Amino acid sequence: MEISHTLEQPLALPEDLPVDIDSIKGFLDPQEGATLYRLAAEAGELGPCLEVGSYCGKSTVYLGSACKLMRNTLFAVDHHRGSEEHQPGEEYHDRDLFDERSQLMDSFHHFRSNMRAADLEEFVVPIVAPSAVAARHWSTPLGLVFIDGGHSLDAAMTDYRSWSRHIVPGGYLAIHDIFPDPADGGQAPYEIYKLALASAQFELVAMVKTLGILRRIQ
Ligand code: SAH
Ligand code: MG
């Protein structure tokens, strides 16, 4: 398949990125990031890209840099209040991201300064809202959707239902945190991945670590 060929090409290394990617807090393997970069570069021919779940902007830098290269746009959807696992007392809580004034998580400040540092403000449109709210009046066809938001089944299903229908034929649906073995992690992303394949609207392109890549057929 075309994309397998593309994935074999030398990967975009962090040195190629406009910022020190390790300085950005986040949850993305460099190989997954490099894959997102290549997919977004390809999707540049098809339509704008959209991610759900930006956090501090690590995935956004990979996707956004490819959009910049293609003179395309990345919509970056996140309410910036953190997922369940980011809340105080939970496993992935980061005190630097807790806003004392509001007594809430707030990753938007980090996100925004990272977009500026990466010189991506002309190519990334932050949408600070819950995924379902951002999707409510959405009608723009998309070349790529990357789902990396909440990991409850409800959140993942909402993301899948809200955004996958806007992907153009030939466009990509990338889903993060796919763990076929429940012992390795939560099952919600895997459930929507299976749903997408079962719908016969998507075909599997590749799996890179926990990143599942599908392509819209019809
Ligand atoms: N892609 C990021 C990691 C995302 S972590 C990286 O590369 O590091 C998951 C993010 O999803 C969190 O920032 C959280 O605020 C966001 N999120 C969770 N549920 C959401 C929802 N329903 N709508 C919008 N954003 C959501
Ligand atoms: Mg993730």
PDB file of C-alpha atoms and ligand atoms in Angstrom:
ATOM      1  CA  MET A   1       0.000   0.000   0.000  1.00  0.00           C
ATOM      2  CA  GLU A   2       1.126   3.526  -0.737  1.00  0.00           C
ATOM      3  CA  ILE A   3       1.363   4.609   2.860  1.00  0.00           C
ATOM      4  CA  SER A   4       3.452   1.612   3.936  1.00  0.00           C
ATOM      5  CA  HIS A   5       5.927   2.779   1.352  1.00  0.00           C
ATOM      6  CA  THR A   6       5.766   6.287   2.767  1.00  0.00           C
ATOM      7  CA  LEU A   7       6.261   5.021   6.298  1.00  0.00           C
ATOM      8  CA  GLU A   8       9.449   3.277   5.234  1.00  0.00           C
ATOM      9  CA  GLN A   9      11.034   6.543   4.206  1.00  0.00           C
ATOM     10  CA  PRO A  10      13.358   8.202   6.720  1.00  0.00           C
ATOM     11  CA  LEU A  11      11.263   9.542   9.531  1.00  0.00           C
ATOM     12  CA  ALA A  12      10.988  13.214  10.382  1.00  0.00           C
ATOM     13  CA  LEU A  13      13.424  13.575  13.250  1.00  0.00           C
ATOM     14  CA  PRO A  14      12.940  15.979  16.131  1.00  0.00           C
ATOM     15  CA  GLU A  15      15.842  18.026  14.702  1.00  0.00           C
ATOM     16  CA  ASP A  16      13.615  18.788  11.737  1.00  0.00           C
ATOM     17  CA  LEU A  17      10.953  20.230  13.986  1.00  0.00           C
ATOM     18  CA  PRO A  18      10.855  23.921  14.856  1.00  0.00           C
ATOM     19  CA  VAL A  19      11.153  23.308  18.625  1.00  0.00           C
ATOM     20  CA  ASP A  20      12.872  20.859  20.946  1.00  0.00           C
ATOM     21  CA  ILE A  21      10.044  18.321  20.976  1.00  0.00           C
ATOM     22  CA  ASP A  22      11.273  16.854  24.275  1.00  0.00           C
ATOM     23  CA  SER A  23      10.643  20.197  25.943  1.00  0.00           C
ATOM     24  CA  ILE A  24       6.908  19.803  25.301  1.00  0.00           C
ATOM     25  CA  LYS A  25       5.001  17.853  27.923  1.00  0.00           C
ATOM     26  CA  GLY A  26       2.891  15.112  26.431  1.00  0.00           C
ATOM     27  CA  PHE A  27       2.096  11.544  25.623  1.00  0.00           C
ATOM     28  CA  LEU A  28       3.386  10.667  22.190  1.00  0.00           C
ATOM     29  CA  ASP A  29       6.201   8.392  21.085  1.00  0.00           C
ATOM     30  CA  PRO A  30       8.609  10.047  18.584  1.00  0.00           C
ATOM     31  CA  GLN A  31       7.876   7.340  16.013  1.00  0.00           C
ATOM     32  CA  GLU A  32       4.146   7.952  16.386  1.00  0.00           C
ATOM     33  CA  GLY A  33       4.793  11.675  16.046  1.00  0.00           C
ATOM     34  CA  ALA A  34       6.867  11.192  12.913  1.00  0.00           C
ATOM     35  CA  THR A  35       4.058   9.073  11.464  1.00  0.00           C
ATOM     36  CA  LEU A  36       1.507  11.788  12.188  1.00  0.00           C
ATOM     37  CA  TYR A  37       3.791  14.258  10.437  1.00  0.00           C
ATOM     38  CA  ARG A  38       3.909  12.129   7.275  1.00  0.00           C
ATOM     39  CA  LEU A  39       0.176  11.461   7.295  1.00  0.00           C
ATOM     40  CA  ALA A  40      -0.630  15.147   7.702  1.00  0.00           C
ATOM     41  CA  ALA A  41       1.758  15.995   4.864  1.00  0.00           C
ATOM     42  CA  GLU A  42      -0.126  13.548   2.628  1.00  0.00           C
ATOM     43  CA  ALA A  43      -3.508  14.776   3.813  1.00  0.00           C
ATOM     44  CA  GLY A  44      -2.508  18.284   2.755  1.00  0.00           C
ATOM     45  CA  GLU A  45      -3.807  17.455  -0.708  1.00  0.00           C
ATOM     46  CA  LEU A  46      -7.191  16.393   0.667  1.00  0.00           C
ATOM     47  CA  GLY A  47      -8.333  18.990   3.166  1.00  0.00           C
ATOM     48  CA  PRO A  48      -7.610  20.535   6.567  1.00  0.00           C
ATOM     49  CA  CYS A  49      -6.521  18.339   9.490  1.00  0.00           C
ATOM     50  CA  LEU A  50      -8.112  18.144  12.934  1.00  0.00           C
ATOM     51  CA  GLU A  51      -6.961  16.655  16.214  1.00  0.00           C
ATOM     52  CA  VAL A  52      -8.971  15.962  19.344  1.00  0.00           C
ATOM     53  CA  GLY A  53      -6.757  16.128  22.424  1.00  0.00           C
ATOM     54  CA  SER A  54      -3.858  18.558  22.109  1.00  0.00           C
ATOM     55  CA  TYR A  55      -2.780  18.820  25.778  1.00  0.00           C
ATOM     56  CA  CYS A  56       0.432  20.898  25.656  1.00  0.00           C
ATOM     57  CA  GLY A  57       0.827  20.549  21.908  1.00  0.00           C
ATOM     58  CA  LYS A  58       3.216  17.677  21.280  1.00  0.00           C
ATOM     59  CA  SER A  59       1.079  15.969  18.619  1.00  0.00           C
ATOM     60  CA  THR A  60       0.064  19.440  17.447  1.00  0.00           C
ATOM     61  CA  VAL A  61       3.684  20.304  16.629  1.00  0.00           C
ATOM     62  CA  TYR A  62       4.084  17.185  14.467  1.00  0.00           C
ATOM     63  CA  LEU A  63       0.754  17.613  12.671  1.00  0.00           C
ATOM     64  CA  GLY A  64       0.983  21.403  12.546  1.00  0.00           C
ATOM     65  CA  SER A  65       4.504  21.379  11.088  1.00  0.00           C
ATOM     66  CA  ALA A  66       3.305  19.165   8.236  1.00  0.00           C
ATOM     67  CA  CYS A  67       0.334  21.497   7.712  1.00  0.00           C
ATOM     68  CA  LYS A  68       2.729  24.430   7.597  1.00  0.00           C
ATOM     69  CA  LEU A  69       4.808  22.637   4.983  1.00  0.00           C
ATOM     70  CA  MET A  70       1.671  22.101   2.883  1.00  0.00           C
ATOM     71  CA  ARG A  71       0.184  25.535   3.614  1.00  0.00           C
ATOM     72  CA  ASN A  72      -2.718  23.655   5.185  1.00  0.00           C
ATOM     73  CA  THR A  73      -4.586  24.224   8.473  1.00  0.00           C
ATOM     74  CA  LEU A  74      -4.761  22.129  11.643  1.00  0.00           C
ATOM     75  CA  PHE A  75      -7.743  22.546  13.949  1.00  0.00           C
ATOM     76  CA  ALA A  76      -6.653  21.600  17.473  1.00  0.00           C
ATOM     77  CA  VAL A  77      -9.631  20.713  19.675  1.00  0.00           C
ATOM     78  CA  ASP A  78      -9.207  20.443  23.458  1.00  0.00           C
ATOM     79  CA  HIS A  79     -11.142  21.884  26.399  1.00  0.00           C
ATOM     80  CA  HIS A  80      -7.742  21.975  28.119  1.00  0.00           C
ATOM     81  CA  ARG A  81      -9.265  20.798  31.391  1.00  0.00           C
ATOM     82  CA  GLY A  82      -7.496  17.444  31.191  1.00  0.00           C
ATOM     83  CA  SER A  83      -8.825  13.920  30.920  1.00  0.00           C
ATOM     84  CA  GLU A  84      -9.777  11.801  33.948  1.00  0.00           C
ATOM     85  CA  GLU A  85      -6.174  10.653  34.448  1.00  0.00           C
ATOM     86  CA  HIS A  86      -4.848  14.249  34.562  1.00  0.00           C
ATOM     87  CA  GLN A  87      -6.994  15.397  37.472  1.00  0.00           C
ATOM     88  CA  PRO A  88      -5.464  16.060  40.935  1.00  0.00           C
ATOM     89  CA  GLY A  89      -4.683  12.782  42.670  1.00  0.00           C
ATOM     90  CA  GLU A  90      -4.731  10.782  39.435  1.00  0.00           C
ATOM     91  CA  GLU A  91      -1.812   8.979  37.831  1.00  0.00           C
ATOM     92  CA  TYR A  92      -0.928  11.545  35.171  1.00  0.00           C
ATOM     93  CA  HIS A  93      -1.612  14.714  37.131  1.00  0.00           C
ATOM     94  CA  ASP A  94       0.963  17.457  36.485  1.00  0.00           C
ATOM     95  CA  ARG A  95       0.971  20.230  39.065  1.00  0.00           C
ATOM     96  CA  ASP A  96       2.476  22.691  36.571  1.00  0.00           C
ATOM     97  CA  LEU A  97      -0.805  22.526  34.656  1.00  0.00           C
ATOM     98  CA  PHE A  98      -3.075  23.180  37.613  1.00  0.00           C
ATOM     99  CA  ASP A  99      -4.507  26.698  37.620  1.00  0.00           C
ATOM    100  CA  GLU A 100      -4.761  27.872  41.244  1.00  0.00           C
ATOM    101  CA  ARG A 101      -7.120  30.716  40.406  1.00  0.00           C
ATOM    102  CA  SER A 102      -9.792  28.552  38.859  1.00  0.00           C
ATOM    103  CA  GLN A 103      -8.799  25.413  40.803  1.00  0.00           C
ATOM    104  CA  LEU A 104      -8.967  23.564  37.500  1.00  0.00           C
ATOM    105  CA  MET A 105      -6.526  21.943  35.126  1.00  0.00           C
ATOM    106  CA  ASP A 106      -5.519  24.300  32.326  1.00  0.00           C
ATOM    107  CA  SER A 107      -3.086  23.167  29.643  1.00  0.00           C
ATOM    108  CA  PHE A 108      -3.970  26.012  27.271  1.00  0.00           C
ATOM    109  CA  HIS A 109      -1.264  28.359  28.538  1.00  0.00           C
ATOM    110  CA  HIS A 110       1.456  25.773  27.796  1.00  0.00           C
ATOM    111  CA  PHE A 111      -0.201  24.887  24.505  1.00  0.00           C
ATOM    112  CA  ARG A 112      -0.324  28.476  23.368  1.00  0.00           C
ATOM    113  CA  SER A 113       3.267  29.293  24.220  1.00  0.00           C
ATOM    114  CA  ASN A 114       4.410  26.082  22.522  1.00  0.00           C
ATOM    115  CA  MET A 115       2.578  27.037  19.311  1.00  0.00           C
ATOM    116  CA  ARG A 116       4.302  30.399  19.392  1.00  0.00           C
ATOM    117  CA  ALA A 117       7.713  28.841  20.055  1.00  0.00           C
ATOM    118  CA  ALA A 118       7.152  26.439  17.153  1.00  0.00           C
ATOM    119  CA  ASP A 119       6.072  29.311  14.905  1.00  0.00           C
ATOM    120  CA  LEU A 120       2.794  27.571  14.134  1.00  0.00           C
ATOM    121  CA  GLU A 121       0.282  30.279  14.983  1.00  0.00           C
ATOM    122  CA  GLU A 122      -0.500  30.884  11.315  1.00  0.00           C
ATOM    123  CA  PHE A 123      -1.312  27.222  10.721  1.00  0.00           C
ATOM    124  CA  VAL A 124      -2.918  25.907  13.919  1.00  0.00           C
ATOM    125  CA  VAL A 125      -6.391  27.016  14.972  1.00  0.00           C
ATOM    126  CA  PRO A 126      -6.990  26.151  18.635  1.00  0.00           C
ATOM    127  CA  ILE A 127     -10.580  25.276  19.458  1.00  0.00           C
ATOM    128  CA  VAL A 128     -10.892  25.447  23.242  1.00  0.00           C
ATOM    129  CA  ALA A 129     -14.076  23.450  23.759  1.00  0.00           C
ATOM    130  CA  PRO A 130     -15.322  19.959  24.487  1.00  0.00           C
ATOM    131  CA  SER A 131     -15.100  17.828  21.363  1.00  0.00           C
ATOM    132  CA  ALA A 132     -18.893  17.433  21.058  1.00  0.00           C
ATOM    133  CA  VAL A 133     -19.418  21.205  21.279  1.00  0.00           C
ATOM    134  CA  ALA A 134     -16.743  21.898  18.667  1.00  0.00           C
ATOM    135  CA  ALA A 135     -18.407  19.342  16.384  1.00  0.00           C
ATOM    136  CA  ARG A 136     -21.962  20.629  16.813  1.00  0.00           C
ATOM    137  CA  HIS A 137     -22.000  22.914  13.772  1.00  0.00           C
ATOM    138  CA  TRP A 138     -19.029  21.467  11.950  1.00  0.00           C
ATOM    139  CA  SER A 139     -19.400  20.950   8.203  1.00  0.00           C
ATOM    140  CA  THR A 140     -15.902  21.298   6.739  1.00  0.00           C
ATOM    141  CA  PRO A 141     -14.616  18.121   5.043  1.00  0.00           C
ATOM    142  CA  LEU A 142     -11.326  16.959   6.602  1.00  0.00           C
ATOM    143  CA  GLY A 143      -8.229  15.293   5.134  1.00  0.00           C
ATOM    144  CA  LEU A 144      -7.149  13.807   8.474  1.00  0.00           C
ATOM    145  CA  VAL A 145      -8.635  13.335  11.935  1.00  0.00           C
ATOM    146  CA  PHE A 146      -6.434  12.355  14.873  1.00  0.00           C
ATOM    147  CA  ILE A 147      -8.333  11.129  17.946  1.00  0.00           C
ATOM    148  CA  ASP A 148      -6.396  11.387  21.223  1.00  0.00           C
ATOM    149  CA  GLY A 149      -8.948  12.834  23.645  1.00  0.00           C
ATOM    150  CA  GLY A 150     -10.787  11.355  26.624  1.00  0.00           C
ATOM    151  CA  HIS A 151     -10.444   7.631  27.187  1.00  0.00           C
ATOM    152  CA  SER A 152     -13.833   6.796  28.638  1.00  0.00           C
ATOM    153  CA  LEU A 153     -15.914   4.760  26.210  1.00  0.00           C
ATOM    154  CA  ASP A 154     -18.401   7.598  26.072  1.00  0.00           C
ATOM    155  CA  ALA A 155     -15.729  10.198  25.195  1.00  0.00           C
ATOM    156  CA  ALA A 156     -14.075   8.004  22.561  1.00  0.00           C
ATOM    157  CA  MET A 157     -17.415   7.111  20.963  1.00  0.00           C
ATOM    158  CA  THR A 158     -18.420  10.773  20.879  1.00  0.00           C
ATOM    159  CA  ASP A 159     -15.143  11.680  19.190  1.00  0.00           C
ATOM    160  CA  TYR A 160     -15.507   8.910  16.653  1.00  0.00           C
ATOM    161  CA  ARG A 161     -19.128   9.736  15.842  1.00  0.00           C
ATOM    162  CA  SER A 162     -18.534  13.488  15.783  1.00  0.00           C
ATOM    163  CA  TRP A 163     -15.496  13.605  13.542  1.00  0.00           C
ATOM    164  CA  SER A 164     -15.022  10.470  11.441  1.00  0.00           C
ATOM    165  CA  ARG A 165     -18.022  11.358   9.261  1.00  0.00           C
ATOM    166  CA  HIS A 166     -16.246  14.506   8.044  1.00  0.00           C
ATOM    167  CA  ILE A 167     -13.232  12.653   6.633  1.00  0.00           C
ATOM    168  CA  VAL A 168     -13.107  12.740   2.839  1.00  0.00           C
ATOM    169  CA  PRO A 169     -12.622   9.521   0.816  1.00  0.00           C
ATOM    170  CA  GLY A 170      -8.897   8.774   0.850  1.00  0.00           C
ATOM    171  CA  GLY A 171      -8.473  10.788   4.061  1.00  0.00           C
ATOM    172  CA  TYR A 172      -6.990   9.427   7.265  1.00  0.00           C
ATOM    173  CA  LEU A 173      -8.377   8.528  10.663  1.00  0.00           C
ATOM    174  CA  ALA A 174      -5.581   8.072  13.213  1.00  0.00           C
ATOM    175  CA  ILE A 175      -6.438   6.800  16.684  1.00  0.00           C
ATOM    176  CA  HIS A 176      -3.984   6.873  19.586  1.00  0.00           C
ATOM    177  CA  ASP A 177      -3.596   4.490  22.533  1.00  0.00           C
ATOM    178  CA  ILE A 178      -4.730   1.292  20.872  1.00  0.00           C
ATOM    179  CA  PHE A 179      -4.137  -1.654  23.185  1.00  0.00           C
ATOM    180  CA  PRO A 180      -5.540  -4.928  21.828  1.00  0.00           C
ATOM    181  CA  ASP A 181      -4.540  -6.587  25.133  1.00  0.00           C
ATOM    182  CA  PRO A 182      -6.569  -5.120  28.023  1.00  0.00           C
ATOM    183  CA  ALA A 183      -3.574  -5.771  30.301  1.00  0.00           C
ATOM    184  CA  ASP A 184      -1.694  -3.019  28.421  1.00  0.00           C
ATOM    185  CA  GLY A 185      -4.265  -0.245  28.701  1.00  0.00           C
ATOM    186  CA  GLY A 186      -7.836   1.019  28.445  1.00  0.00           C
ATOM    187  CA  GLN A 187     -10.020  -0.368  25.699  1.00  0.00           C
ATOM    188  CA  ALA A 188     -12.018   2.657  24.504  1.00  0.00           C
ATOM    189  CA  PRO A 189      -9.666   3.716  21.674  1.00  0.00           C
ATOM    190  CA  TYR A 190      -9.454   0.073  20.557  1.00  0.00           C
ATOM    191  CA  GLU A 191     -13.256  -0.144  20.572  1.00  0.00           C
ATOM    192  CA  ILE A 192     -13.672   2.800  18.197  1.00  0.00           C
ATOM    193  CA  TYR A 193     -10.866   1.461  16.029  1.00  0.00           C
ATOM    194  CA  LYS A 194     -12.778  -1.825  15.701  1.00  0.00           C
ATOM    195  CA  LEU A 195     -15.995   0.063  15.061  1.00  0.00           C
ATOM    196  CA  ALA A 196     -14.366   2.015  12.240  1.00  0.00           C
ATOM    197  CA  LEU A 197     -13.112  -1.163  10.588  1.00  0.00           C
ATOM    198  CA  ALA A 198     -16.454  -2.923  11.070  1.00  0.00           C
ATOM    199  CA  SER A 199     -18.257   0.009   9.436  1.00  0.00           C
ATOM    200  CA  ALA A 200     -16.552  -0.901   6.154  1.00  0.00           C
ATOM    201  CA  GLN A 201     -16.005   2.819   5.647  1.00  0.00           C
ATOM    202  CA  PHE A 202     -12.369   2.533   6.686  1.00  0.00           C
ATOM    203  CA  GLU A 203      -9.492   0.222   5.858  1.00  0.00           C
ATOM    204  CA  LEU A 204      -6.426  -0.409   7.976  1.00  0.00           C
ATOM    205  CA  VAL A 205      -3.291   1.235   6.653  1.00  0.00           C
ATOM    206  CA  ALA A 206      -0.753   0.583   9.397  1.00  0.00           C
ATOM    207  CA  MET A 207      -0.198   0.325  13.125  1.00  0.00           C
ATOM    208  CA  VAL A 208       2.753   2.262  14.533  1.00  0.00           C
ATOM    209  CA  LYS A 209       3.244   1.454  18.222  1.00  0.00           C
ATOM    210  CA  THR A 210      -0.167   2.370  19.686  1.00  0.00           C
ATOM    211  CA  LEU A 211      -1.183   4.551  16.747  1.00  0.00           C
ATOM    212  CA  GLY A 212      -3.773   2.962  14.493  1.00  0.00           C
ATOM    213  CA  ILE A 213      -4.004   4.458  11.011  1.00  0.00           C
ATOM    214  CA  LEU A 214      -7.073   3.962   8.875  1.00  0.00           C
ATOM    215  CA  ARG A 215      -8.107   5.356   5.533  1.00  0.00           C
ATOM    216  CA  ARG A 216     -11.599   6.312   4.466  1.00  0.00           C
ATOM    217  CA  ILE A 217     -12.782   4.170   1.592  1.00  0.00           C
ATOM    218  CA  GLN A 218     -16.232   5.612   0.897  1.00  0.00           C
TER     219      GLN A 218
HETATM  220  N1  SAH B   1      -2.113  14.581  21.921  1.00  0.00           N
HETATM  221  C1  SAH B   1      -1.505  14.972  23.173  1.00  0.00           C
HETATM  222  C2  SAH B   1      -2.040  14.240  24.382  1.00  0.00           C
HETATM  223  C3  SAH B   1      -3.512  14.413  24.614  1.00  0.00           C
HETATM  224  S1  SAH B   1      -3.990  13.995  26.268  1.00  0.00           S
HETATM  225  C4  SAH B   1       0.013  14.806  23.082  1.00  0.00           C
HETATM  226  O1  SAH B   1       0.539  14.605  21.978  1.00  0.00           O
HETATM  227  O2  SAH B   1       0.675  14.911  24.096  1.00  0.00           O
HETATM  228  C5  SAH B   1      -5.732  14.080  26.127  1.00  0.00           C
HETATM  229  C6  SAH B   1      -6.300  15.481  26.022  1.00  0.00           C
HETATM  230  O3  SAH B   1      -7.662  15.337  25.671  1.00  0.00           O
HETATM  231  C7  SAH B   1      -6.269  16.318  27.311  1.00  0.00           C
HETATM  232  O4  SAH B   1      -5.561  17.501  27.087  1.00  0.00           O
HETATM  233  C8  SAH B   1      -7.748  16.597  27.611  1.00  0.00           C
HETATM  234  O5  SAH B   1      -7.997  17.920  28.081  1.00  0.00           O
HETATM  235  C9  SAH B   1      -8.400  16.384  26.274  1.00  0.00           C
HETATM  236  N2  SAH B   1      -9.791  15.966  26.344  1.00  0.00           N
HETATM  237  C10 SAH B   1     -10.305  14.924  27.040  1.00  0.00           C
HETATM  238  N3  SAH B   1     -11.626  14.827  26.835  1.00  0.00           N
HETATM  239  C11 SAH B   1     -11.963  15.828  25.978  1.00  0.00           C
HETATM  240  C12 SAH B   1     -13.197  16.241  25.370  1.00  0.00           C
HETATM  241  N4  SAH B   1     -14.326  15.590  25.608  1.00  0.00           N
HETATM  242  N5  SAH B   1     -13.168  17.311  24.560  1.00  0.00           N
HETATM  243  C13 SAH B   1     -12.016  17.975  24.310  1.00  0.00           C
HETATM  244  N6  SAH B   1     -10.821  17.607  24.829  1.00  0.00           N
HETATM  245  C14 SAH B   1     -10.800  16.554  25.652  1.00  0.00           C
HETATM  246 MG    MG B   2      -2.801   9.405  23.779  1.00  0.00          MG
END
